[in-house]
PDB file of N, CA and C in Angstrom:
ATOM      1  N   MET A   1      -3.255 -51.868  34.221  1.00  0.00           N
ATOM      2  CA  MET A   1      -3.321 -52.765  33.075  1.00  0.00           C
ATOM      3  C   MET A   1      -3.720 -51.953  31.848  1.00  0.00           C
ATOM      4  N   VAL A   2      -3.015 -52.160  30.755  1.00  0.00           N
ATOM      5  CA  VAL A   2      -3.312 -51.502  29.487  1.00  0.00           C
ATOM      6  C   VAL A   2      -3.730 -52.570  28.488  1.00  0.00           C
ATOM      7  N   LYS A   3      -4.912 -52.374  27.897  1.00  0.00           N
ATOM      8  CA  LYS A   3      -5.392 -53.266  26.845  1.00  0.00           C
ATOM      9  C   LYS A   3      -5.391 -52.471  25.551  1.00  0.00           C
ATOM     10  N   ALA A   4      -4.961 -53.125  24.469  1.00  0.00           N
ATOM     11  CA  ALA A   4      -4.915 -52.434  23.181  1.00  0.00           C
ATOM     12  C   ALA A   4      -5.137 -53.418  22.048  1.00  0.00           C
ATOM     13  N   TYR A   5      -5.542 -52.852  20.923  1.00  0.00           N
ATOM     14  CA  TYR A   5      -5.659 -53.615  19.685  1.00  0.00           C
ATOM     15  C   TYR A   5      -4.598 -53.063  18.739  1.00  0.00           C
ATOM     16  N   VAL A   6      -3.769 -53.951  18.226  1.00  0.00           N
ATOM     17  CA  VAL A   6      -2.746 -53.541  17.274  1.00  0.00           C
ATOM     18  C   VAL A   6      -3.211 -53.987  15.894  1.00  0.00           C
ATOM     19  N   LEU A   7      -3.439 -53.015  15.014  1.00  0.00           N
ATOM     20  CA  LEU A   7      -3.909 -53.269  13.659  1.00  0.00           C
ATOM     21  C   LEU A   7      -2.679 -53.370  12.765  1.00  0.00           C
ATOM     22  N   VAL A   8      -2.565 -54.470  12.038  1.00  0.00           N
ATOM     23  CA  VAL A   8      -1.341 -54.760  11.297  1.00  0.00           C
ATOM     24  C   VAL A   8      -1.614 -54.841   9.795  1.00  0.00           C
ATOM     25  N   SER A   9      -0.786 -54.159   9.025  1.00  0.00           N
ATOM     26  CA  SER A   9      -0.774 -54.319   7.570  1.00  0.00           C
ATOM     27  C   SER A   9       0.413 -55.207   7.230  1.00  0.00           C
ATOM     28  N   THR A  10       0.177 -56.174   6.334  1.00  0.00           N
ATOM     29  CA  THR A  10       1.235 -57.103   5.945  1.00  0.00           C
ATOM     30  C   THR A  10       1.495 -56.996   4.448  1.00  0.00           C
ATOM     31  N   LYS A  11       2.587 -57.600   4.012  1.00  0.00           N
ATOM     32  CA  LYS A  11       2.829 -57.719   2.575  1.00  0.00           C
ATOM     33  C   LYS A  11       1.717 -58.582   1.997  1.00  0.00           C
ATOM     34  N   PRO A  12       1.276 -58.303   0.769  1.00  0.00           N
ATOM     35  CA  PRO A  12       0.184 -59.079   0.166  1.00  0.00           C
ATOM     36  C   PRO A  12       0.446 -60.586   0.204  1.00  0.00           C
ATOM     37  N   GLY A  13      -0.594 -61.315   0.610  1.00  0.00           N
ATOM     38  CA  GLY A  13      -0.528 -62.767   0.627  1.00  0.00           C
ATOM     39  C   GLY A  13       0.187 -63.377   1.811  1.00  0.00           C
ATOM     40  N   THR A  14       0.519 -62.563   2.824  1.00  0.00           N
ATOM     41  CA  THR A  14       1.281 -63.099   3.959  1.00  0.00           C
ATOM     42  C   THR A  14       0.538 -63.029   5.291  1.00  0.00           C
ATOM     43  N   SER A  15      -0.733 -62.643   5.282  1.00  0.00           N
ATOM     44  CA  SER A  15      -1.429 -62.443   6.563  1.00  0.00           C
ATOM     45  C   SER A  15      -1.533 -63.730   7.375  1.00  0.00           C
ATOM     46  N   GLU A  16      -1.742 -64.873   6.723  1.00  0.00           N
ATOM     47  CA  GLU A  16      -1.819 -66.130   7.480  1.00  0.00           C
ATOM     48  C   GLU A  16      -0.484 -66.456   8.136  1.00  0.00           C
ATOM     49  N   GLU A  17       0.601 -66.238   7.412  1.00  0.00           N
ATOM     50  CA  GLU A  17       1.937 -66.495   7.952  1.00  0.00           C
ATOM     51  C   GLU A  17       2.225 -65.575   9.139  1.00  0.00           C
ATOM     52  N   VAL A  18       1.873 -64.298   8.989  1.00  0.00           N
ATOM     53  CA  VAL A  18       2.091 -63.335  10.070  1.00  0.00           C
ATOM     54  C   VAL A  18       1.252 -63.713  11.286  1.00  0.00           C
ATOM     55  N   THR A  19       0.001 -64.097  11.065  1.00  0.00           N
ATOM     56  CA  THR A  19      -0.866 -64.500  12.175  1.00  0.00           C
ATOM     57  C   THR A  19      -0.286 -65.709  12.894  1.00  0.00           C
ATOM     58  N   LYS A  20       0.216 -66.670  12.146  1.00  0.00           N
ATOM     59  CA  LYS A  20       0.835 -67.850  12.760  1.00  0.00           C
ATOM     60  C   LYS A  20       2.030 -67.433  13.617  1.00  0.00           C
ATOM     61  N   ASN A  21       2.869 -66.554  13.088  1.00  0.00           N
ATOM     62  CA  ASN A  21       4.015 -66.070  13.860  1.00  0.00           C
ATOM     63  C   ASN A  21       3.570 -65.325  15.111  1.00  0.00           C
ATOM     64  N   LEU A  22       2.485 -64.560  14.989  1.00  0.00           N
ATOM     65  CA  LEU A  22       1.977 -63.828  16.152  1.00  0.00           C
ATOM     66  C   LEU A  22       1.394 -64.772  17.193  1.00  0.00           C
ATOM     67  N   ARG A  23       0.716 -65.812  16.749  1.00  0.00           N
ATOM     68  CA  ARG A  23       0.178 -66.785  17.701  1.00  0.00           C
ATOM     69  C   ARG A  23       1.312 -67.462  18.448  1.00  0.00           C
ATOM     70  N   GLU A  24       2.415 -67.721  17.758  1.00  0.00           N
ATOM     71  CA  GLU A  24       3.586 -68.271  18.432  1.00  0.00           C
ATOM     72  C   GLU A  24       4.160 -67.250  19.404  1.00  0.00           C
ATOM     73  N   ALA A  25       4.008 -65.971  19.080  1.00  0.00           N
ATOM     74  CA  ALA A  25       4.489 -64.906  19.959  1.00  0.00           C
ATOM     75  C   ALA A  25       3.618 -64.760  21.199  1.00  0.00           C
ATOM     76  N   ARG A  26       2.480 -65.462  21.235  1.00  0.00           N
ATOM     77  CA  ARG A  26       1.626 -65.400  22.434  1.00  0.00           C
ATOM     78  C   ARG A  26       2.398 -65.850  23.657  1.00  0.00           C
ATOM     79  N   GLU A  27       3.461 -66.627  23.415  1.00  0.00           N
ATOM     80  CA  GLU A  27       4.321 -67.008  24.525  1.00  0.00           C
ATOM     81  C   GLU A  27       4.989 -65.774  25.119  1.00  0.00           C
ATOM     82  N   VAL A  28       5.109 -64.726  24.305  1.00  0.00           N
ATOM     83  CA  VAL A  28       5.643 -63.464  24.788  1.00  0.00           C
ATOM     84  C   VAL A  28       4.559 -62.802  25.623  1.00  0.00           C
ATOM     85  N   LYS A  29       4.934 -62.348  26.789  1.00  0.00           N
ATOM     86  CA  LYS A  29       3.970 -61.725  27.693  1.00  0.00           C
ATOM     87  C   LYS A  29       3.239 -60.577  27.005  1.00  0.00           C
ATOM     88  N   GLY A  30       1.921 -60.633  27.028  1.00  0.00           N
ATOM     89  CA  GLY A  30       1.118 -59.532  26.529  1.00  0.00           C
ATOM     90  C   GLY A  30       0.260 -59.837  25.324  1.00  0.00           C
ATOM     91  N   VAL A  31       0.679 -60.769  24.461  1.00  0.00           N
ATOM     92  CA  VAL A  31      -0.120 -61.086  23.276  1.00  0.00           C
ATOM     93  C   VAL A  31      -1.237 -62.042  23.685  1.00  0.00           C
ATOM     94  N   VAL A  32      -2.484 -61.571  23.603  1.00  0.00           N
ATOM     95  CA  VAL A  32      -3.650 -62.361  24.012  1.00  0.00           C
ATOM     96  C   VAL A  32      -4.235 -63.125  22.832  1.00  0.00           C
ATOM     97  N   ALA A  33      -4.327 -62.476  21.666  1.00  0.00           N
ATOM     98  CA  ALA A  33      -4.910 -63.111  20.481  1.00  0.00           C
ATOM     99  C   ALA A  33      -4.371 -62.437  19.232  1.00  0.00           C
ATOM    100  N   ALA A  34      -4.384 -63.198  18.128  1.00  0.00           N
ATOM    101  CA  ALA A  34      -4.003 -62.663  16.820  1.00  0.00           C
ATOM    102  C   ALA A  34      -4.921 -63.292  15.786  1.00  0.00           C
ATOM    103  N   ASP A  35      -5.593 -62.456  15.003  1.00  0.00           N
ATOM    104  CA  ASP A  35      -6.565 -62.940  14.027  1.00  0.00           C
ATOM    105  C   ASP A  35      -6.358 -62.278  12.672  1.00  0.00           C
ATOM    106  N   SER A  36      -6.395 -63.092  11.604  1.00  0.00           N
ATOM    107  CA  SER A  36      -6.411 -62.559  10.238  1.00  0.00           C
ATOM    108  C   SER A  36      -7.818 -62.051   9.958  1.00  0.00           C
ATOM    109  N   VAL A  37      -7.914 -60.892   9.303  1.00  0.00           N
ATOM    110  CA  VAL A  37      -9.224 -60.297   9.037  1.00  0.00           C
ATOM    111  C   VAL A  37      -9.271 -59.746   7.611  1.00  0.00           C
ATOM    112  N   PHE A  38     -10.498 -59.516   7.115  1.00  0.00           N
ATOM    113  CA  PHE A  38     -10.698 -58.810   5.858  1.00  0.00           C
ATOM    114  C   PHE A  38     -10.859 -57.337   6.177  1.00  0.00           C
ATOM    115  N   GLY A  39     -10.448 -56.481   5.265  1.00  0.00           N
ATOM    116  CA  GLY A  39     -10.647 -55.052   5.460  1.00  0.00           C
ATOM    117  C   GLY A  39      -9.366 -54.271   5.278  1.00  0.00           C
ATOM    118  N   ARG A  40      -9.344 -53.079   5.838  1.00  0.00           N
ATOM    119  CA  ARG A  40      -8.207 -52.177   5.689  1.00  0.00           C
ATOM    120  C   ARG A  40      -6.918 -52.779   6.248  1.00  0.00           C
ATOM    121  N   TYR A  41      -7.032 -53.529   7.333  1.00  0.00           N
ATOM    122  CA  TYR A  41      -5.876 -54.174   7.948  1.00  0.00           C
ATOM    123  C   TYR A  41      -5.957 -55.669   7.707  1.00  0.00           C
ATOM    124  N   ASP A  42      -4.840 -56.338   7.865  1.00  0.00           N
ATOM    125  CA  ASP A  42      -4.763 -57.769   7.576  1.00  0.00           C
ATOM    126  C   ASP A  42      -4.823 -58.634   8.829  1.00  0.00           C
ATOM    127  N   VAL A  43      -4.341 -58.099   9.934  1.00  0.00           N
ATOM    128  CA  VAL A  43      -4.285 -58.847  11.194  1.00  0.00           C
ATOM    129  C   VAL A  43      -4.647 -57.893  12.324  1.00  0.00           C
ATOM    130  N   ILE A  44      -5.399 -58.398  13.304  1.00  0.00           N
ATOM    131  CA  ILE A  44      -5.670 -57.632  14.521  1.00  0.00           C
ATOM    132  C   ILE A  44      -5.134 -58.437  15.697  1.00  0.00           C
ATOM    133  N   ILE A  45      -4.329 -57.772  16.520  1.00  0.00           N
ATOM    134  CA  ILE A  45      -3.733 -58.405  17.696  1.00  0.00           C
ATOM    135  C   ILE A  45      -4.337 -57.763  18.932  1.00  0.00           C
ATOM    136  N   THR A  46      -4.766 -58.584  19.873  1.00  0.00           N
ATOM    137  CA  THR A  46      -5.221 -58.094  21.170  1.00  0.00           C
ATOM    138  C   THR A  46      -4.064 -58.262  22.142  1.00  0.00           C
ATOM    139  N   VAL A  47      -3.708 -57.177  22.830  1.00  0.00           N
ATOM    140  CA  VAL A  47      -2.621 -57.245  23.803  1.00  0.00           C
ATOM    141  C   VAL A  47      -3.088 -56.694  25.144  1.00  0.00           C
ATOM    142  N   GLU A  48      -2.529 -57.239  26.204  1.00  0.00           N
ATOM    143  CA  GLU A  48      -2.749 -56.738  27.563  1.00  0.00           C
ATOM    144  C   GLU A  48      -1.401 -56.718  28.259  1.00  0.00           C
ATOM    145  N   VAL A  49      -1.006 -55.533  28.697  1.00  0.00           N
ATOM    146  CA  VAL A  49       0.292 -55.350  29.338  1.00  0.00           C
ATOM    147  C   VAL A  49       0.126 -54.489  30.588  1.00  0.00           C
ATOM    148  N   ALA A  50       1.176 -54.403  31.368  1.00  0.00           N
ATOM    149  CA  ALA A  50       1.106 -53.678  32.635  1.00  0.00           C
ATOM    150  C   ALA A  50       1.024 -52.164  32.449  1.00  0.00           C
ATOM    151  N   ASP A  51       1.764 -51.632  31.466  1.00  0.00           N
ATOM    152  CA  ASP A  51       1.821 -50.181  31.311  1.00  0.00           C
ATOM    153  C   ASP A  51       2.209 -49.802  29.880  1.00  0.00           C
ATOM    154  N   LEU A  52       2.215 -48.505  29.598  1.00  0.00           N
ATOM    155  CA  LEU A  52       2.522 -48.034  28.245  1.00  0.00           C
ATOM    156  C   LEU A  52       3.953 -48.343  27.799  1.00  0.00           C
ATOM    157  N   PRO A  53       4.956 -48.227  28.676  1.00  0.00           N
ATOM    158  CA  PRO A  53       6.300 -48.612  28.239  1.00  0.00           C
ATOM    159  C   PRO A  53       6.379 -50.085  27.815  1.00  0.00           C
ATOM    160  N   GLU A  54       5.669 -50.951  28.513  1.00  0.00           N
ATOM    161  CA  GLU A  54       5.653 -52.366  28.135  1.00  0.00           C
ATOM    162  C   GLU A  54       4.952 -52.555  26.787  1.00  0.00           C
ATOM    163  N   LEU A  55       3.897 -51.782  26.540  1.00  0.00           N
ATOM    164  CA  LEU A  55       3.212 -51.834  25.249  1.00  0.00           C
ATOM    165  C   LEU A  55       4.162 -51.404  24.129  1.00  0.00           C
ATOM    166  N   SER A  56       4.885 -50.331  24.338  1.00  0.00           N
ATOM    167  CA  SER A  56       5.847 -49.857  23.340  1.00  0.00           C
ATOM    168  C   SER A  56       6.895 -50.914  23.033  1.00  0.00           C
ATOM    169  N   GLN A  57       7.415 -51.539  24.068  1.00  0.00           N
ATOM    170  CA  GLN A  57       8.426 -52.580  23.870  1.00  0.00           C
ATOM    171  C   GLN A  57       7.863 -53.754  23.083  1.00  0.00           C
ATOM    172  N   LEU A  58       6.644 -54.161  23.397  1.00  0.00           N
ATOM    173  CA  LEU A  58       6.012 -55.281  22.698  1.00  0.00           C
ATOM    174  C   LEU A  58       5.830 -54.956  21.216  1.00  0.00           C
ATOM    175  N   ILE A  59       5.392 -53.751  20.930  1.00  0.00           N
ATOM    176  CA  ILE A  59       5.163 -53.369  19.533  1.00  0.00           C
ATOM    177  C   ILE A  59       6.482 -53.239  18.776  1.00  0.00           C
ATOM    178  N   TYR A  60       7.424 -52.486  19.330  1.00  0.00           N
ATOM    179  CA  TYR A  60       8.658 -52.201  18.599  1.00  0.00           C
ATOM    180  C   TYR A  60       9.631 -53.368  18.556  1.00  0.00           C
ATOM    181  N   LYS A  61       9.708 -54.140  19.622  1.00  0.00           N
ATOM    182  CA  LYS A  61      10.727 -55.195  19.683  1.00  0.00           C
ATOM    183  C   LYS A  61      10.219 -56.577  19.300  1.00  0.00           C
ATOM    184  N   VAL A  62       8.892 -56.770  19.264  1.00  0.00           N
ATOM    185  CA  VAL A  62       8.360 -58.090  18.916  1.00  0.00           C
ATOM    186  C   VAL A  62       7.513 -58.009  17.648  1.00  0.00           C
ATOM    187  N   ILE A  63       6.411 -57.286  17.711  1.00  0.00           N
ATOM    188  CA  ILE A  63       5.438 -57.295  16.614  1.00  0.00           C
ATOM    189  C   ILE A  63       6.031 -56.733  15.324  1.00  0.00           C
ATOM    190  N   GLU A  64       6.669 -55.568  15.387  1.00  0.00           N
ATOM    191  CA  GLU A  64       7.174 -54.944  14.165  1.00  0.00           C
ATOM    192  C   GLU A  64       8.393 -55.656  13.588  1.00  0.00           C
ATOM    193  N   LYS A  65       8.971 -56.577  14.331  1.00  0.00           N
ATOM    194  CA  LYS A  65      10.127 -57.340  13.832  1.00  0.00           C
ATOM    195  C   LYS A  65       9.716 -58.648  13.170  1.00  0.00           C
ATOM    196  N   ILE A  66       8.440 -58.978  13.214  1.00  0.00           N
ATOM    197  CA  ILE A  66       7.967 -60.197  12.566  1.00  0.00           C
ATOM    198  C   ILE A  66       8.045 -59.993  11.048  1.00  0.00           C
ATOM    199  N   PRO A  67       8.613 -60.970  10.324  1.00  0.00           N
ATOM    200  CA  PRO A  67       8.721 -60.828   8.868  1.00  0.00           C
ATOM    201  C   PRO A  67       7.363 -60.550   8.215  1.00  0.00           C
ATOM    202  N   ASN A  68       7.371 -59.699   7.216  1.00  0.00           N
ATOM    203  CA  ASN A  68       6.215 -59.328   6.393  1.00  0.00           C
ATOM    204  C   ASN A  68       5.251 -58.348   7.053  1.00  0.00           C
ATOM    205  N   VAL A  69       5.541 -57.879   8.260  1.00  0.00           N
ATOM    206  CA  VAL A  69       4.744 -56.810   8.863  1.00  0.00           C
ATOM    207  C   VAL A  69       5.212 -55.503   8.229  1.00  0.00           C
ATOM    208  N   VAL A  70       4.283 -54.781   7.615  1.00  0.00           N
ATOM    209  CA  VAL A  70       4.615 -53.543   6.915  1.00  0.00           C
ATOM    210  C   VAL A  70       4.432 -52.335   7.827  1.00  0.00           C
ATOM    211  N   LYS A  71       3.291 -52.284   8.539  1.00  0.00           N
ATOM    212  CA  LYS A  71       3.053 -51.176   9.464  1.00  0.00           C
ATOM    213  C   LYS A  71       2.025 -51.599  10.498  1.00  0.00           C
ATOM    214  N   THR A  72       1.991 -50.836  11.588  1.00  0.00           N
ATOM    215  CA  THR A  72       1.023 -51.101  12.651  1.00  0.00           C
ATOM    216  C   THR A  72       0.338 -49.803  13.052  1.00  0.00           C
ATOM    217  N   GLU A  73      -0.853 -49.956  13.597  1.00  0.00           N
ATOM    218  CA  GLU A  73      -1.578 -48.844  14.209  1.00  0.00           C
ATOM    219  C   GLU A  73      -2.157 -49.396  15.499  1.00  0.00           C
ATOM    220  N   THR A  74      -1.976 -48.672  16.595  1.00  0.00           N
ATOM    221  CA  THR A  74      -2.389 -49.168  17.898  1.00  0.00           C
ATOM    222  C   THR A  74      -3.577 -48.381  18.425  1.00  0.00           C
ATOM    223  N   CYS A  75      -4.602 -49.113  18.874  1.00  0.00           N
ATOM    224  CA  CYS A  75      -5.793 -48.516  19.487  1.00  0.00           C
ATOM    225  C   CYS A  75      -5.801 -48.927  20.953  1.00  0.00           C
ATOM    226  N   ILE A  76      -5.569 -47.963  21.839  1.00  0.00           N
ATOM    227  CA  ILE A  76      -5.549 -48.246  23.272  1.00  0.00           C
ATOM    228  C   ILE A  76      -6.971 -48.145  23.804  1.00  0.00           C
ATOM    229  N   VAL A  77      -7.382 -49.156  24.547  1.00  0.00           N
ATOM    230  CA  VAL A  77      -8.740 -49.215  25.095  1.00  0.00           C
ATOM    231  C   VAL A  77      -8.874 -48.210  26.238  1.00  0.00           C
ATOM    232  N   LEU A  78      -9.894 -47.366  26.159  1.00  0.00           N
ATOM    233  CA  LEU A  78     -10.185 -46.410  27.229  1.00  0.00           C
ATOM    234  C   LEU A  78     -11.137 -46.997  28.253  1.00  0.00           C
ATOM    235  N   PHE A  79     -12.126 -47.746  27.760  1.00  0.00           N
ATOM    236  CA  PHE A  79     -13.131 -48.341  28.639  1.00  0.00           C
ATOM    237  C   PHE A  79     -13.513 -49.688  28.058  1.00  0.00           C
ATOM    238  N   SER A  80     -13.654 -50.664  28.933  1.00  0.00           N
ATOM    239  CA  SER A  80     -14.047 -52.000  28.494  1.00  0.00           C
ATOM    240  C   SER A  80     -15.222 -52.460  29.333  1.00  0.00           C
ATOM    241  N   GLU A  81     -16.175 -53.102  28.692  1.00  0.00           N
ATOM    242  CA  GLU A  81     -17.346 -53.596  29.410  1.00  0.00           C
ATOM    243  C   GLU A  81     -16.945 -54.542  30.532  1.00  0.00           C
ATOM    244  N   GLY A  82     -15.836 -55.241  30.332  1.00  0.00           N
ATOM    245  CA  GLY A  82     -15.334 -56.154  31.355  1.00  0.00           C
ATOM    246  C   GLY A  82     -14.664 -55.438  32.507  1.00  0.00           C
ATOM    247  N   GLY A  83     -14.507 -54.124  32.393  1.00  0.00           N
ATOM    248  CA  GLY A  83     -13.942 -53.346  33.482  1.00  0.00           C
ATOM    249  C   GLY A  83     -12.433 -53.275  33.487  1.00  0.00           C
ATOM    250  N   LYS A  84     -11.772 -53.860  32.502  1.00  0.00           N
ATOM    251  CA  LYS A  84     -10.310 -53.817  32.463  1.00  0.00           C
ATOM    252  C   LYS A  84      -9.840 -52.591  31.732  1.00  0.00           C
TER     253      LYS A  84
END
């Protein structure tokens, strides 16, 4: 199991719209949560997938194709207190 946080930059003023689209994408296997945030990034997505190829597919074929997503940065979890 691979857990990661995908940090998303959006076009100005579109983070709520992108978050809504991402929450709808939760139906897509792997998207656990999507939250609009203040700071360097506009949205943080929590994903859990079986392996790295599945993570790549989720990012390139789903997340980066959502309108108004400008760029992403992915942080792969090395250790989690929950043991995952």
